[in-house]
Amino acid sequence: YHQPGAILSYCNSGIILLGRLIECVTGLPWDQALQHYLAQPLGIDSIVTTLAAADQFNMARGHIRDPQTGALRLDPKPFLYPGHGPAGSTPTGRMRDLLTVAAHHFLSNQPPDASGYIPADLVAEMQRVQISAQVPFFLQGWGLGWTVWDWGGRTIIGHDGATASTRAFLRIDPSHGFAVALAVNTIAALPLYEDMIPAMAQDLLGISELIDTIPQPQPSRDLSIYCGSYEDPLVHIDIEQDGDALLMRHRPHATNSLPFRSGQAVKLHPYADDYFFVYGDGSRSYETDNGPSTKIRRPYSFVTLKNGERYLSTGASAFKRVS
């Protein structure tokens, strides 16, 4: 959808290719390399990549919505996309495993049985922003594998994960030796994240994950220039004008297995040319029964590349204008 390095847009394909590269370099299947080079040196014995192996640890199954009744039910195929395994669709473990990785791999950098596990200069490079986000506030950009956020002026690293029926979150404050992990066995997990993680950050670190102060909405240039259709391989977005704001509607492509509330209108409020905020009622474009959120305050931007291509950017994802 764009030339490499032109704009930040998260994509699993690169990590899947990296998994194949690891196989070529090590001579091991990627999941065996994961065990040999990551899990075993850290003393972790519960990271698994198959359903049969996961069952021995009494894995919590994810839940999906029944298309007939609308009720949540167990996901019958939790490892539906094994080819996406290196990008996270099959590795399964405990929260203590993630925190062990955080503690030894980044915070102390001293695993128990692996002196010099990762050189300090490489750890620093992994945490350095390699490509910046196209929106201000909150998200700085991407490091080597890590998402890099700005929480109240403090750099936080981590990553999220999602399948058709689960969500996982990891946040690390390297400067203060703090890490928190959260896993939820349903895709509608963001309300729980919004209730728990910002409160923990405020209470334990004295910083805010949420954007507390929103710039006052102000008249932008002609909003009609942003109207049209935008898409990536999974989601189609329609933008139309609604008075002094824009309405954004998501529509999943047929190949997208993740649940979206198709057609739900989300209002984008302008605060500067090409920059918009989403907040308040109707701000969620994902599936949840918890109603609208008054906490979500996320920026969006419209970006024009040097070749004239137009994108709608959420910071982490870019959707190309197609009409």
Coordinates of C-alpha atoms in Angstrom, one line a residue:
Y1 CA 0.0 0.0 0.0
H2 CA 3.0 2.4 0.2
Q3 CA 6.8 2.4 -0.2
P4 CA 8.9 1.2 2.7
G5 CA 9.6 4.0 5.1
A6 CA 7.1 6.3 3.7
I7 CA 4.6 6.1 6.5
L8 CA 4.1 4.0 9.7
S9 CA 1.4 1.3 9.4
Y10 CA 1.6 -1.8 11.5
C11 CA 1.7 -5.1 9.5
N12 CA 2.2 -8.7 10.5
S13 CA 3.8 -9.7 7.2
G14 CA 7.2 -8.4 8.2
I15 CA 7.2 -10.4 11.4
I16 CA 6.1 -13.5 9.5
L17 CA 9.0 -13.0 7.1
L18 CA 11.3 -12.5 10.1
G19 CA 10.1 -15.9 11.5
R20 CA 11.2 -17.5 8.2
L21 CA 14.5 -15.7 8.3
I22 CA 15.1 -17.1 11.8
E23 CA 14.5 -20.6 10.5
C24 CA 17.0 -20.1 7.7
V25 CA 19.7 -18.7 10.1
T26 CA 19.2 -21.2 12.9
G27 CA 18.1 -24.3 11.0
L28 CA 15.2 -24.7 13.5
P29 CA 11.5 -24.2 13.0
W30 CA 10.7 -20.7 14.3
D31 CA 8.8 -22.0 17.3
Q32 CA 11.7 -24.3 18.3
A33 CA 14.0 -21.3 17.9
L34 CA 11.7 -19.3 20.2
Q35 CA 12.0 -22.0 22.8
H36 CA 15.8 -22.5 22.4
Y37 CA 16.9 -18.8 22.2
L38 CA 14.3 -17.0 24.2
A39 CA 12.3 -19.2 26.6
Q40 CA 14.9 -21.7 27.9
P41 CA 17.6 -19.1 28.8
L42 CA 14.9 -17.3 30.9
G43 CA 13.7 -20.5 32.6
I44 CA 10.3 -20.4 30.9
D45 CA 8.7 -23.8 30.2
S46 CA 5.2 -22.8 29.4
I47 CA 5.3 -20.9 26.1
V48 CA 3.6 -23.2 23.6
T49 CA 2.5 -22.9 19.9
T50 CA 0.0 -25.7 19.5
L51 CA -3.4 -26.4 20.9
A52 CA -2.3 -29.9 22.2
A53 CA 0.6 -28.4 24.1
A54 CA -1.5 -25.5 25.4
D55 CA -4.1 -27.9 26.9
Q56 CA -1.6 -29.3 29.3
F57 CA -1.5 -25.9 31.0
N58 CA -5.3 -25.6 31.1
M59 CA -5.3 -22.7 28.6
A60 CA -8.2 -20.2 28.9
R61 CA -10.0 -20.4 25.5
G62 CA -11.0 -17.3 23.7
H63 CA -14.7 -16.3 23.0
I64 CA -16.3 -15.2 19.8
R65 CA -19.8 -13.9 19.1
D66 CA -22.3 -16.5 17.8
P67 CA -23.5 -15.1 14.4
Q68 CA -27.0 -16.5 15.0
T69 CA -27.7 -15.6 18.7
G70 CA -25.1 -12.8 19.3
A71 CA -24.0 -14.6 22.5
L72 CA -20.4 -15.2 23.3
R73 CA -19.2 -18.8 22.9
L74 CA -15.9 -20.6 23.0
D75 CA -13.7 -20.2 19.9
P76 CA -13.7 -23.7 18.3
K77 CA -10.4 -22.9 16.4
P78 CA -8.2 -20.8 18.7
F79 CA -5.1 -21.5 16.5
L80 CA -6.8 -20.9 13.2
Y81 CA -3.9 -19.3 11.4
P82 CA -0.7 -21.3 12.1
G83 CA 1.0 -19.6 9.2
H84 CA 0.8 -16.3 11.1
G85 CA 2.5 -17.9 14.2
P86 CA 5.6 -15.8 14.2
A87 CA 3.4 -12.7 14.3
G88 CA 1.7 -14.0 17.4
S89 CA -1.4 -15.9 16.4
T90 CA -0.3 -19.2 18.0
P91 CA 2.3 -18.5 20.8
T92 CA 0.5 -18.9 24.1
G93 CA 1.8 -18.5 27.7
R94 CA 1.1 -17.2 31.1
M95 CA 1.2 -13.6 32.2
R96 CA 4.2 -14.4 34.4
D97 CA 6.1 -15.4 31.2
L98 CA 5.5 -12.0 29.7
L99 CA 6.7 -10.3 32.9
T100 CA 9.7 -12.6 33.0
V101 CA 10.6 -11.4 29.5
A102 CA 10.1 -7.8 30.5
A103 CA 12.1 -8.1 33.7
H104 CA 15.1 -10.0 32.4
H105 CA 15.1 -9.1 28.8
F106 CA 14.7 -5.3 29.2
L107 CA 14.6 -4.1 32.7
S108 CA 17.6 -5.7 34.4
N109 CA 19.0 -7.2 31.2
Q110 CA 20.5 -10.0 33.4
P111 CA 18.7 -13.3 32.8
P112 CA 19.5 -15.9 35.4
D113 CA 21.4 -18.3 33.2
A114 CA 22.4 -16.2 30.2
S115 CA 25.0 -13.5 31.0
G116 CA 25.0 -11.0 28.1
Y117 CA 21.7 -12.4 26.9
I118 CA 21.1 -9.3 24.8
P119 CA 23.8 -6.6 24.6
A120 CA 22.8 -3.3 26.3
D121 CA 23.4 -1.3 23.1
L122 CA 21.0 -3.6 21.2
V123 CA 18.4 -3.3 23.9
A124 CA 18.6 0.5 23.6
E125 CA 18.3 0.3 19.8
M126 CA 15.2 -1.9 20.1
Q127 CA 13.6 0.8 22.3
R128 CA 14.6 3.7 20.0
V129 CA 11.9 5.0 17.6
Q130 CA 12.8 3.7 14.1
I131 CA 9.8 5.3 12.4
S132 CA 7.7 8.0 13.9
A133 CA 3.9 8.0 14.2
Q134 CA 2.0 10.5 12.0
V135 CA -0.1 11.9 14.8
P136 CA 0.9 13.9 17.9
F137 CA 0.3 12.8 21.5
F138 CA 0.4 9.4 23.0
L139 CA 2.1 7.2 20.3
Q140 CA 5.7 8.1 19.5
G141 CA 6.3 5.4 16.9
W142 CA 7.9 2.0 16.5
G143 CA 11.2 0.6 17.6
L144 CA 12.6 -2.8 16.6
G145 CA 9.6 -4.9 17.4
W146 CA 8.3 -2.6 20.1
T147 CA 5.6 0.0 20.2
V148 CA 6.9 3.2 21.8
W149 CA 4.4 5.5 23.6
D150 CA 4.6 8.8 25.4
W151 CA 2.8 8.7 28.7
G152 CA 2.9 12.1 30.3
G153 CA 6.4 12.7 29.0
R154 CA 7.8 9.3 29.9
T155 CA 8.7 6.7 27.3
I156 CA 6.8 3.4 27.6
I157 CA 7.5 0.4 25.4
G158 CA 5.3 -2.7 24.8
H159 CA 3.0 -4.4 22.4
D160 CA -0.6 -5.5 22.0
G161 CA -1.9 -8.7 20.4
A162 CA -5.2 -9.8 19.1
T163 CA -6.7 -12.9 17.6
A164 CA -10.4 -13.4 16.6
S165 CA -11.1 -14.2 20.2
T166 CA -8.4 -12.9 22.5
R167 CA -6.5 -9.7 23.4
A168 CA -3.2 -9.2 25.2
F169 CA -1.3 -6.1 26.4
L170 CA 2.2 -5.5 27.7
R171 CA 3.5 -2.2 29.0
I172 CA 7.1 -1.6 30.2
D173 CA 8.6 1.5 31.8
P174 CA 12.3 0.7 31.5
S175 CA 13.4 3.8 33.4
H176 CA 11.5 2.8 36.6
G177 CA 11.7 -1.0 36.4
F178 CA 7.9 -1.4 36.0
A179 CA 5.9 -3.8 33.8
V180 CA 2.3 -4.8 33.6
A181 CA 0.7 -7.5 31.4
L182 CA -3.0 -8.1 30.8
A183 CA -4.7 -11.0 28.8
V184 CA -8.4 -11.2 28.1
N185 CA -10.1 -14.2 26.5
T186 CA -12.5 -12.1 24.3
I187 CA -11.8 -9.6 21.6
A188 CA -13.9 -7.0 23.5
A189 CA -11.1 -6.3 25.9
L190 CA -10.3 -2.7 25.5
P191 CA -12.9 -1.5 28.1
L192 CA -11.1 -3.6 30.7
Y193 CA -7.7 -2.2 29.6
E194 CA -9.1 1.3 29.8
D195 CA -10.4 0.8 33.3
M196 CA -7.2 -1.0 34.7
I197 CA -4.0 0.1 33.0
P198 CA -4.4 3.9 33.2
A199 CA -5.4 3.7 36.8
M200 CA -2.3 1.5 37.6
A201 CA -0.1 3.9 35.7
Q202 CA -1.5 6.9 37.7
D203 CA -1.3 5.1 41.1
L204 CA 2.0 3.4 40.7
L205 CA 4.0 5.7 38.4
G206 CA 2.2 9.0 38.8
I207 CA 1.7 9.4 35.0
S208 CA -1.3 9.4 32.8
E209 CA -1.7 6.9 29.9
L210 CA -4.9 8.7 28.7
I211 CA -4.9 12.1 26.9
D212 CA -6.5 14.2 29.6
T213 CA -6.4 17.6 27.9
I214 CA -7.8 17.9 24.4
P215 CA -7.0 20.9 22.2
Q216 CA -10.1 23.0 21.7
P217 CA -11.8 22.2 18.5
Q218 CA -11.3 24.9 15.9
P219 CA -12.5 25.5 12.4
S220 CA -10.3 23.7 9.9
R221 CA -9.9 24.3 6.2
D222 CA -12.6 22.9 3.9
L223 CA -13.5 19.5 5.5
S224 CA -14.7 18.1 2.2
I225 CA -11.1 17.5 1.1
Y226 CA -10.9 14.7 3.6
C227 CA -14.1 13.0 2.5
G228 CA -13.9 9.7 0.6
S229 CA -13.0 6.1 1.1
Y230 CA -9.8 4.7 2.7
E231 CA -8.7 1.1 3.2
D232 CA -6.1 -1.4 4.2
P233 CA -6.2 -5.1 3.5
L234 CA -8.6 -5.7 6.4
V235 CA -10.8 -2.6 6.8
H236 CA -12.6 -0.2 4.6
I237 CA -13.3 3.3 6.0
D238 CA -15.8 5.9 4.7
I239 CA -15.3 9.5 5.7
E240 CA -18.1 12.1 5.2
Q241 CA -18.7 15.6 6.5
D242 CA -21.0 16.3 9.4
G243 CA -21.2 20.0 10.0
D244 CA -18.0 21.1 11.6
A245 CA -16.7 17.5 12.0
L246 CA -16.2 14.3 10.1
L247 CA -18.0 11.0 10.4
M248 CA -15.9 7.8 10.1
R249 CA -17.5 4.5 9.4
H250 CA -15.6 1.1 9.5
R251 CA -16.6 -1.8 7.2
P252 CA -14.5 -5.0 7.4
H253 CA -13.4 -6.8 4.3
A254 CA -14.7 -10.3 3.8
T255 CA -11.3 -11.8 4.7
N256 CA -11.2 -10.0 8.1
S257 CA -12.1 -12.4 10.9
L258 CA -11.8 -9.7 13.7
P259 CA -15.2 -8.3 14.8
F260 CA -16.0 -4.7 14.0
R261 CA -19.2 -2.8 14.4
S262 CA -19.8 -2.3 10.7
G263 CA -21.2 1.1 9.9
Q264 CA -20.9 2.5 13.4
A265 CA -20.3 6.3 13.0
V266 CA -17.3 7.7 14.9
K267 CA -17.0 11.5 15.0
L268 CA -13.6 13.2 14.2
H269 CA -13.3 16.7 15.7
P270 CA -10.8 19.0 14.0
Y271 CA -8.2 20.8 16.1
A272 CA -5.7 21.8 13.4
D273 CA -5.3 21.3 9.6
D274 CA -5.1 17.6 8.9
Y275 CA -5.4 16.7 12.6
F276 CA -8.5 15.4 14.4
F277 CA -9.5 13.9 17.8
V278 CA -12.0 11.2 18.6
Y279 CA -13.5 11.3 22.1
G280 CA -16.7 10.8 24.1
D281 CA -19.8 9.1 23.0
G282 CA -19.6 6.8 20.0
S283 CA -15.8 6.8 20.1
R284 CA -15.4 3.0 19.9
S285 CA -15.2 1.3 16.5
Y286 CA -14.7 -2.1 18.0
E287 CA -17.2 -4.6 19.4
T288 CA -18.3 -4.2 23.0
D289 CA -21.4 -4.4 25.1
N290 CA -20.2 -1.8 27.6
G291 CA -21.6 1.2 25.8
P292 CA -19.8 4.4 24.7
S293 CA -16.6 5.5 26.4
T294 CA -15.9 8.9 27.8
K295 CA -12.2 8.0 28.3
I296 CA -11.0 7.4 24.8
R297 CA -9.3 10.4 23.4
R298 CA -7.3 9.4 20.4
P299 CA -5.8 11.6 17.6
Y300 CA -6.1 10.9 13.9
S301 CA -4.4 12.7 11.0
F302 CA -4.6 12.9 7.2
V303 CA -1.2 12.5 5.6
T304 CA -0.1 13.3 2.0
L305 CA 3.0 11.5 0.8
K306 CA 5.6 13.0 -1.5
N307 CA 4.0 11.1 -4.4
G308 CA 0.6 12.7 -3.7
E309 CA -1.0 9.6 -2.1
R310 CA -3.4 10.4 0.7
Y311 CA -3.7 8.3 3.9
L312 CA -5.8 8.4 7.1
S313 CA -3.5 7.6 10.0
T314 CA -4.4 6.4 13.5
G315 CA -0.7 6.6 14.4
A316 CA -0.2 2.8 14.3
S317 CA -2.2 2.1 11.1
A318 CA -2.5 4.0 7.8
F319 CA -5.4 3.6 5.4
K320 CA -4.9 4.6 1.8
R321 CA -7.4 6.8 0.1
V322 CA -9.0 4.9 -2.8
S323 CA -11.8 7.3 -3.9

